[in-house]
CSV table of C-alpha atoms and ligand atoms in Angstrom, one decimal:
chain,number,residue,atom,x,y,z
S,1,MET,CA,121.7,198.6,195.4
S,2,THR,CA,122.2,201.2,198.1
S,3,THR,CA,124.2,200.0,201.1
S,4,ARG,CA,121.9,198.7,203.8
S,5,VAL,CA,122.1,200.0,207.4
S,6,PHE,CA,120.6,198.2,210.4
S,7,SER,CA,120.4,199.3,213.9
S,8,GLY,CA,118.2,198.7,217.0
S,9,ALA,CA,117.6,199.8,220.5
S,10,ARG,CA,116.0,198.0,223.5
S,11,PRO,CA,112.8,199.7,224.7
S,12,THR,CA,113.9,200.0,228.3
S,13,GLY,CA,112.4,203.3,229.2
S,14,ARG,CA,112.4,206.9,228.3
S,15,GLN,CA,115.2,208.3,226.1
S,16,HIS,CA,117.5,211.0,227.4
S,17,ILE,CA,119.2,213.9,225.7
S,18,GLY,CA,122.4,211.8,225.4
S,19,ASN,CA,120.5,209.2,223.3
S,20,TYR,CA,119.0,212.0,221.3
S,21,ALA,CA,122.3,213.8,220.6
S,22,GLY,CA,124.0,210.5,219.8
S,23,ALA,CA,122.2,207.5,218.4
S,24,ILE,CA,118.9,209.1,217.3
S,25,GLN,CA,120.3,212.0,215.4
S,26,ASN,CA,122.7,209.7,213.7
S,27,TYR,CA,120.0,207.3,212.6
S,28,VAL,CA,118.1,210.3,211.1
S,29,LYS,CA,121.1,211.5,209.2
S,30,LEU,CA,121.9,208.1,207.7
S,31,GLN,CA,118.6,208.0,206.0
S,32,ALA,CA,119.8,210.5,203.4
S,33,GLU,CA,122.6,208.2,202.2
S,34,TYR,CA,121.5,204.6,203.0
S,35,ASP,CA,118.8,202.1,202.9
S,36,CYS,CA,118.0,202.0,206.6
S,37,ILE,CA,116.2,199.5,208.8
S,38,TYR,CA,115.6,200.5,212.4
S,39,CYS,CA,114.2,198.1,214.9
S,40,ILE,CA,112.8,198.3,218.4
S,41,ALA,CA,114.4,195.2,220.0
S,42,ASP,CA,111.7,194.0,222.3
S,43,VAL,CA,113.0,190.4,222.5
S,44,HIS,CA,116.4,191.6,223.5
S,45,ALA,CA,114.7,193.7,226.2
S,46,LEU,CA,113.2,190.5,227.6
S,47,THR,CA,116.6,189.2,228.6
S,48,THR,CA,116.9,191.8,231.4
S,49,LEU,CA,113.3,192.2,232.3
S,50,GLU,CA,111.6,190.2,235.1
S,51,ASP,CA,108.5,192.3,234.9
S,52,THR,CA,107.3,192.9,231.4
S,53,SER,CA,104.2,194.9,232.2
S,54,LYS,CA,105.7,198.2,231.0
S,55,LEU,CA,107.0,196.7,227.7
S,56,PRO,CA,104.1,197.9,225.5
S,57,GLU,CA,104.3,201.4,226.8
S,58,ASN,CA,108.1,201.5,226.4
S,59,ILE,CA,107.8,200.3,222.8
S,60,TYR,CA,105.3,203.0,222.1
S,61,GLU,CA,107.3,205.7,223.7
S,62,LEU,CA,110.4,204.7,221.8
S,63,ALA,CA,108.5,204.7,218.6
S,64,LEU,CA,107.2,208.3,219.3
S,65,ASP,CA,110.8,209.4,220.1
S,66,TRP,CA,112.2,208.1,216.9
S,67,LEU,CA,109.4,209.2,214.7
S,68,ALA,CA,109.4,212.7,216.2
S,69,ALA,CA,113.1,213.0,215.8
S,70,GLY,CA,112.8,212.3,212.1
S,71,ILE,CA,112.9,208.6,211.4
S,72,ASP,CA,110.9,208.7,208.2
S,73,PRO,CA,108.8,205.6,207.5
S,74,GLU,CA,108.7,206.7,203.8
S,75,LYS,CA,112.5,206.3,203.7
S,76,SER,CA,113.3,203.7,206.2
S,77,ILE,CA,111.8,200.5,207.5
S,78,PHE,CA,110.9,200.9,211.1
S,79,PHE,CA,109.5,198.0,213.1
S,80,VAL,CA,109.3,196.0,216.3
S,81,GLN,CA,111.6,193.0,216.4
S,82,SER,CA,109.0,190.4,217.6
S,83,HIS,CA,106.7,191.4,214.7
S,84,VAL,CA,109.2,189.7,212.4
S,85,PRO,CA,109.4,186.2,214.0
S,86,GLU,CA,111.7,185.0,211.2
S,87,VAL,CA,114.5,186.6,213.2
S,88,LEU,CA,113.9,184.0,216.0
S,89,GLU,CA,114.1,181.2,213.5
S,90,LEU,CA,117.4,182.5,212.0
S,91,HIS,CA,118.7,182.9,215.5
S,92,THR,CA,118.1,179.2,216.2
S,93,TYR,CA,119.9,178.2,213.1
S,94,LEU,CA,122.8,180.5,213.8
S,95,SER,CA,123.1,179.2,217.4
S,96,THR,CA,124.2,175.9,215.9
S,97,VAL,CA,127.3,177.4,214.2
S,98,THR,CA,128.2,179.5,217.2
S,99,PRO,CA,130.6,177.9,219.8
S,100,LEU,CA,129.4,178.4,223.3
S,101,SER,CA,132.9,179.5,224.3
S,102,TRP,CA,132.6,182.6,222.1
S,103,LEU,CA,129.5,183.7,223.8
S,104,LEU,CA,130.7,183.1,227.4
S,105,ARG,CA,133.6,185.4,226.9
S,106,VAL,CA,131.5,188.4,225.7
S,107,PRO,CA,132.1,191.2,228.2
S,108,THR,CA,128.5,192.3,228.3
S,109,PHE,CA,127.4,188.8,229.2
S,110,LYS,CA,129.9,188.8,232.1
S,111,GLU,CA,128.6,192.1,233.2
S,112,LYS,CA,125.0,191.0,233.1
S,113,VAL,CA,125.9,187.9,235.2
S,114,LYS,CA,127.2,190.3,237.8
S,115,ILE,CA,124.2,192.7,237.6
S,116,GLN,CA,121.5,190.1,237.7
S,117,PRO,CA,123.0,186.9,239.2
S,118,HIS,CA,119.5,185.7,240.1
S,119,ASN,CA,118.5,185.8,236.4
S,120,VAL,CA,121.3,184.4,234.3
S,121,ASN,CA,118.9,183.3,231.6
S,122,TYR,CA,119.7,181.4,228.3
S,123,GLY,CA,118.6,184.4,226.3
S,124,LEU,CA,121.4,186.5,227.8
S,125,VAL,CA,124.0,184.0,226.5
S,126,GLY,CA,122.4,184.1,223.0
S,127,TYR,CA,122.0,187.9,223.0
S,128,PRO,CA,124.7,188.5,220.4
S,129,VAL,CA,123.4,185.6,218.3
S,130,LEU,CA,120.0,187.3,218.2
S,131,MET,CA,121.7,190.6,217.3
S,132,THR,CA,123.5,188.8,214.5
S,133,ALA,CA,120.2,187.4,213.2
S,134,ASP,CA,118.8,190.9,213.3
S,135,ILE,CA,121.5,192.3,211.2
S,136,ILE,CA,122.1,189.5,208.6
S,137,LEU,CA,118.4,188.7,208.1
S,138,TYR,CA,118.6,191.9,206.0
S,139,LYS,CA,122.2,191.4,204.8
S,140,ALA,CA,123.0,194.8,206.3
S,141,GLU,CA,126.5,196.0,205.8
S,142,VAL,CA,126.6,199.0,208.1
S,143,VAL,CA,125.6,199.0,211.8
S,144,PRO,CA,125.6,202.3,213.7
S,145,VAL,CA,126.2,201.6,217.3
S,146,GLY,CA,127.7,203.0,220.4
S,147,GLU,CA,131.1,201.8,221.7
S,148,ASP,CA,129.5,199.4,224.2
S,149,GLN,CA,128.2,197.3,221.3
S,150,LEU,CA,131.5,196.7,219.5
S,151,PRO,CA,132.2,193.3,221.1
S,152,HIS,CA,128.8,192.2,219.8
S,153,LEU,CA,129.6,193.4,216.3
S,154,GLU,CA,132.9,191.5,216.4
S,155,LEU,CA,131.1,188.4,217.3
S,156,THR,CA,128.6,189.0,214.5
S,157,ARG,CA,131.4,189.1,212.1
S,158,GLU,CA,132.9,185.9,213.4
S,159,ILE,CA,129.5,184.1,213.1
S,160,VAL,CA,129.1,185.4,209.6
S,161,ARG,CA,132.6,184.2,208.6
S,162,ARG,CA,131.9,180.8,210.1
S,163,PHE,CA,128.5,180.5,208.3
S,164,ASN,CA,130.0,181.6,205.0
S,165,SER,CA,132.9,179.2,205.3
S,166,VAL,CA,130.7,176.2,206.3
S,167,PHE,CA,127.8,176.8,203.9
S,168,SER,CA,129.3,179.0,201.1
S,169,PRO,CA,129.4,182.8,201.0
S,170,THR,CA,125.9,184.1,201.9
S,171,PHE,CA,126.2,187.2,204.1
S,172,PRO,CA,128.4,190.3,204.0
S,173,GLU,CA,130.5,191.0,207.1
S,174,PRO,CA,128.7,193.9,208.7
S,175,GLU,CA,130.8,196.9,209.9
S,176,ALA,CA,130.2,198.9,213.0
S,177,LYS,CA,129.8,202.6,212.4
S,178,LEU,CA,130.6,204.3,215.6
S,179,THR,CA,128.1,207.1,216.4
S,180,THR,CA,130.2,210.2,216.4
S,181,PHE,CA,129.1,212.3,219.2
S,182,PRO,CA,130.7,213.8,222.2
S,183,LEU,CA,130.3,211.8,225.4
S,184,ILE,CA,127.3,213.4,227.0
S,185,VAL,CA,128.0,213.5,230.7
S,186,GLY,CA,125.5,212.9,233.4
S,187,LEU,CA,124.1,215.6,235.7
S,188,ASP,CA,126.4,214.3,238.4
S,189,GLY,CA,129.4,214.9,236.1
S,190,LYS,CA,131.0,211.6,237.0
S,191,GLU,CA,129.7,209.2,234.5
S,192,LYS,CA,128.1,209.2,231.1
S,193,MET,CA,124.5,210.2,231.1
S,194,SER,CA,122.4,207.1,231.8
S,195,LYS,CA,118.9,206.4,232.9
S,196,GLN,CA,120.0,203.6,235.2
S,197,LEU,CA,122.4,206.0,237.0
S,198,GLY,CA,119.6,208.5,237.4
S,199,ASN,CA,121.7,211.3,236.1
S,200,ASP,CA,119.9,211.9,232.9
S,201,ILE,CA,117.6,214.5,231.3
S,202,GLU,CA,114.7,212.9,229.4
S,203,ILE,CA,114.0,214.3,226.0
S,204,ALA,CA,110.3,214.2,226.5
S,205,LEU,CA,110.3,216.5,229.6
S,206,SER,CA,108.5,219.8,229.4
S,207,PRO,CA,110.7,223.0,229.1
S,208,GLU,CA,110.0,223.7,232.8
S,209,GLU,CA,110.9,220.2,233.9
S,210,THR,CA,114.1,220.5,231.9
S,211,ILE,CA,115.1,223.6,233.8
S,212,ALA,CA,114.3,222.0,237.1
S,213,ARG,CA,116.3,219.0,236.2
S,214,VAL,CA,119.3,221.0,235.1
S,215,MET,CA,119.2,222.9,238.3
S,216,THR,CA,119.9,219.7,240.2
S,217,ALA,CA,123.2,219.2,238.5
S,218,THR,CA,126.5,219.4,240.4
S,219,THR,CA,129.0,222.1,239.2
S,220,ASP,CA,132.5,223.1,240.2
S,221,PRO,CA,132.7,222.1,243.9
S,222,ALA,CA,135.1,224.9,244.6
S,223,ARG,CA,132.5,227.5,243.8
S,224,ARG,CA,130.7,227.6,247.2
S,225,TYR,CA,129.7,231.2,247.0
S,226,ARG,CA,128.5,233.4,244.1
S,227,ASN,CA,131.7,235.4,244.1
S,228,ASP,CA,134.1,232.4,244.1
S,229,PRO,CA,135.9,232.2,240.8
S,230,GLY,CA,134.9,228.9,239.0
S,231,HIS,CA,136.8,226.2,237.1
S,232,PRO,CA,134.7,225.4,234.0
S,233,GLU,CA,137.1,222.7,233.0
S,234,VAL,CA,135.9,220.5,235.9
S,235,CYS,CA,132.3,221.4,235.6
S,236,ASN,CA,129.8,219.1,233.8
S,237,ILE,CA,127.4,222.0,233.1
S,238,TYR,CA,130.2,223.5,231.1
S,239,ARG,CA,130.8,220.3,229.2
S,240,LEU,CA,127.1,220.2,228.4
S,241,HIS,CA,127.3,223.8,227.1
S,242,HIS,CA,129.9,222.5,224.6
S,243,TYR,CA,127.3,220.4,222.9
S,244,PHE,CA,124.1,222.4,223.4
S,245,ASN,CA,125.5,225.9,223.3
S,246,PRO,CA,128.7,225.7,221.2
S,247,GLY,CA,128.7,229.4,220.3
S,248,GLN,CA,129.1,230.6,223.8
S,249,THR,CA,131.6,228.3,225.5
S,250,ASN,CA,134.5,230.9,225.5
S,251,THR,CA,132.3,233.6,226.9
S,252,ILE,CA,131.0,231.3,229.6
S,253,ALA,CA,134.5,230.1,230.5
S,254,GLU,CA,135.7,233.6,230.9
S,255,GLN,CA,132.7,234.7,232.9
S,256,CYS,CA,132.9,231.7,235.2
S,257,HIS,CA,136.7,232.2,235.8
S,258,THR,CA,136.0,235.8,236.8
S,259,ALA,CA,132.8,235.0,238.7
S,260,LYS,CA,130.8,237.3,236.4
S,261,ILE,CA,128.2,234.5,235.9
S,262,GLY,CA,126.7,232.5,238.7
S,263,CYS,CA,125.9,228.8,238.4
S,264,VAL,CA,122.2,229.3,238.6
S,265,GLU,CA,122.3,231.7,235.7
S,266,CYS,CA,124.7,229.4,233.8
S,267,LYS,CA,122.4,226.4,234.3
S,268,ARG,CA,119.4,228.4,233.2
S,269,LEU,CA,121.2,229.4,230.0
S,270,LEU,CA,122.0,225.7,229.3
S,271,ALA,CA,118.5,224.6,230.0
S,272,GLU,CA,117.2,227.3,227.6
S,273,LYS,CA,119.5,226.0,224.9
S,274,ILE,CA,118.5,222.4,225.4
S,275,ASN,CA,114.8,223.5,225.2
S,276,ALA,CA,115.5,225.4,222.0
S,277,MET,CA,117.2,222.5,220.4
S,278,LEU,CA,114.4,220.1,221.4
S,279,ALA,CA,111.4,222.5,220.7
S,280,LEU,CA,110.6,221.1,217.3
S,281,PHE,CA,111.1,217.6,218.4
S,282,ARG,CA,108.8,218.1,221.3
S,283,GLU,CA,106.1,219.7,219.2
S,284,ARG,CA,106.2,216.8,216.7
S,285,ARG,CA,106.1,214.3,219.6
S,286,ALA,CA,103.1,215.9,221.1
S,287,VAL,CA,101.2,215.8,217.8
S,288,LEU,CA,102.2,212.1,217.2
S,289,ALA,CA,101.1,211.3,220.8
S,290,THR,CA,97.5,212.2,219.7
S,291,LYS,CA,97.7,209.6,216.9
S,292,PRO,CA,98.4,206.2,218.4
S,293,LYS,CA,96.7,204.5,215.4
S,294,TYR,CA,99.1,206.2,213.0
S,295,VAL,CA,102.1,205.0,215.1
S,296,ALA,CA,100.8,201.5,215.3
S,297,ASP,CA,100.2,201.5,211.5
S,298,VAL,CA,103.7,202.6,210.8
S,299,LEU,CA,105.1,199.8,212.8
S,300,THR,CA,102.7,197.2,211.3
S,301,GLU,CA,103.7,198.3,207.8
S,302,GLY,CA,107.4,198.4,208.7
S,303,ALA,CA,107.1,194.8,209.9
S,304,GLU,CA,105.4,193.7,206.7
S,305,ARG,CA,108.1,195.3,204.6
S,306,ALA,CA,110.8,193.7,206.8
S,307,ARG,CA,109.2,190.3,206.5
S,308,VAL,CA,109.4,190.3,202.7
S,309,ILE,CA,113.2,190.6,203.0
S,310,ALA,CA,113.4,188.3,206.0
S,311,ARG,CA,111.5,185.4,204.3
S,312,LYS,CA,113.8,185.6,201.3
S,313,THR,CA,116.9,185.3,203.4
S,314,LEU,CA,115.5,182.6,205.5
S,315,GLY,CA,114.7,180.5,202.4
S,316,GLU,CA,118.2,180.9,201.2
S,317,VAL,CA,119.6,179.9,204.6
S,318,LYS,CA,117.4,176.8,204.9
S,319,LEU,CA,118.5,175.8,201.4
S,320,LYS,CA,122.2,176.1,202.3
S,321,MET,CA,121.7,174.2,205.5
S,322,LYS,CA,119.9,171.4,203.7
S,323,LEU,CA,116.7,172.0,205.6
S,324,ILE,CA,114.8,172.2,202.3
F,1,LIG,N1,122.0,195.4,221.7
F,1,LIG,C1,121.7,196.7,221.2
F,1,LIG,C2,121.7,197.7,222.4
F,1,LIG,O1,121.5,197.3,223.5
F,1,LIG,C3,120.3,196.8,220.5
F,1,LIG,C4,120.3,196.0,219.3
F,1,LIG,C5,119.5,194.9,219.1
F,1,LIG,C6,121.0,196.2,218.1
F,1,LIG,N2,119.7,194.4,217.9
F,1,LIG,C7,120.6,195.1,217.2
F,1,LIG,C8,121.9,197.1,217.7
F,1,LIG,C9,121.2,195.0,216.0
F,1,LIG,C10,122.5,197.0,216.5
F,1,LIG,C11,122.1,196.0,215.6
F,1,LIG,O2,121.9,198.9,222.2
F,2,SF4,FE1,129.9,225.5,235.9
F,2,SF4,FE2,128.7,227.5,234.8
F,2,SF4,FE3,129.0,227.3,237.5
F,2,SF4,FE4,131.1,227.8,236.0
F,2,SF4,S1,129.3,229.1,236.2
F,2,SF4,S2,131.0,226.4,237.6
F,2,SF4,S3,130.6,226.6,234.1
F,2,SF4,S4,127.8,226.0,236.2
């Protein structure tokens, strides 16, 4: 049997070029080698949402992004988490073998307590248990994630070890596979690109909107006038050129140092490269956006396929736990 990959993302809003260059491209590539299952984690999204009115739209937009990027429903199982309710049942069983102390020390939980002190809900505590259920319901062995998810994966492994030792070996210990991509900096150059920080470039923007967005970026603060020599090493536009325009970085550095190129021109060049890289994606996305029924069918069919595997695992778990 081919090694199984599982990954998911919360539908929290529009994806940006950092997500595209990192996670999404990686998911697409893995399809060639592995048996992949990709999930839109709507139940996880509920843990941080007080207003759920945008959830359906966000799920649909994320589905469009992933399908347009090349997640292939012929190759992979692609579905929405809540369409496979078996995961919630497994989550409850797993919660009984997970010490509360393990969950309270998870760094993301502590962060969430700080960010939303008025909404420290039970679901936040169980977040990594639900992630574990996501992964092991399909006995996945490889989990492509960003660095921020590593503590969750560590906990998943601990829960698996505990389950296997209490009830006999049942699940493989899944391994995190770090998405290998350069850190995509935000337009402010200070942080990583993030929707929450408002320093991102959404992938679904039009080419014109992309240019306008890139123009808002900060550059080398020492370059106040067009003729000031620049310092590309401190400029985030330059860092973005590394990813989107790798063939021209040396030329740009030289032209920036000698003030042969101005920041406006340099940004325009970057925006054009981003637009070129995303052209095919955007075209496919626009076509998919005219076929909402197709997108819905893909997700329905994905959930059906996922449920076949899920029911089997759940039967095994219940047997081991003496529930049947
Ligand atoms: N928690 C992940 C994130 O916020 C999303 C996710 C949900 C996930 N279930 C998963 C990732 C299972 C990997 C495996 O990015
Ligand atoms: Fe940055 Fe380009 Fe301006 Fe140099 S010319 S400071 S690399 S935007």
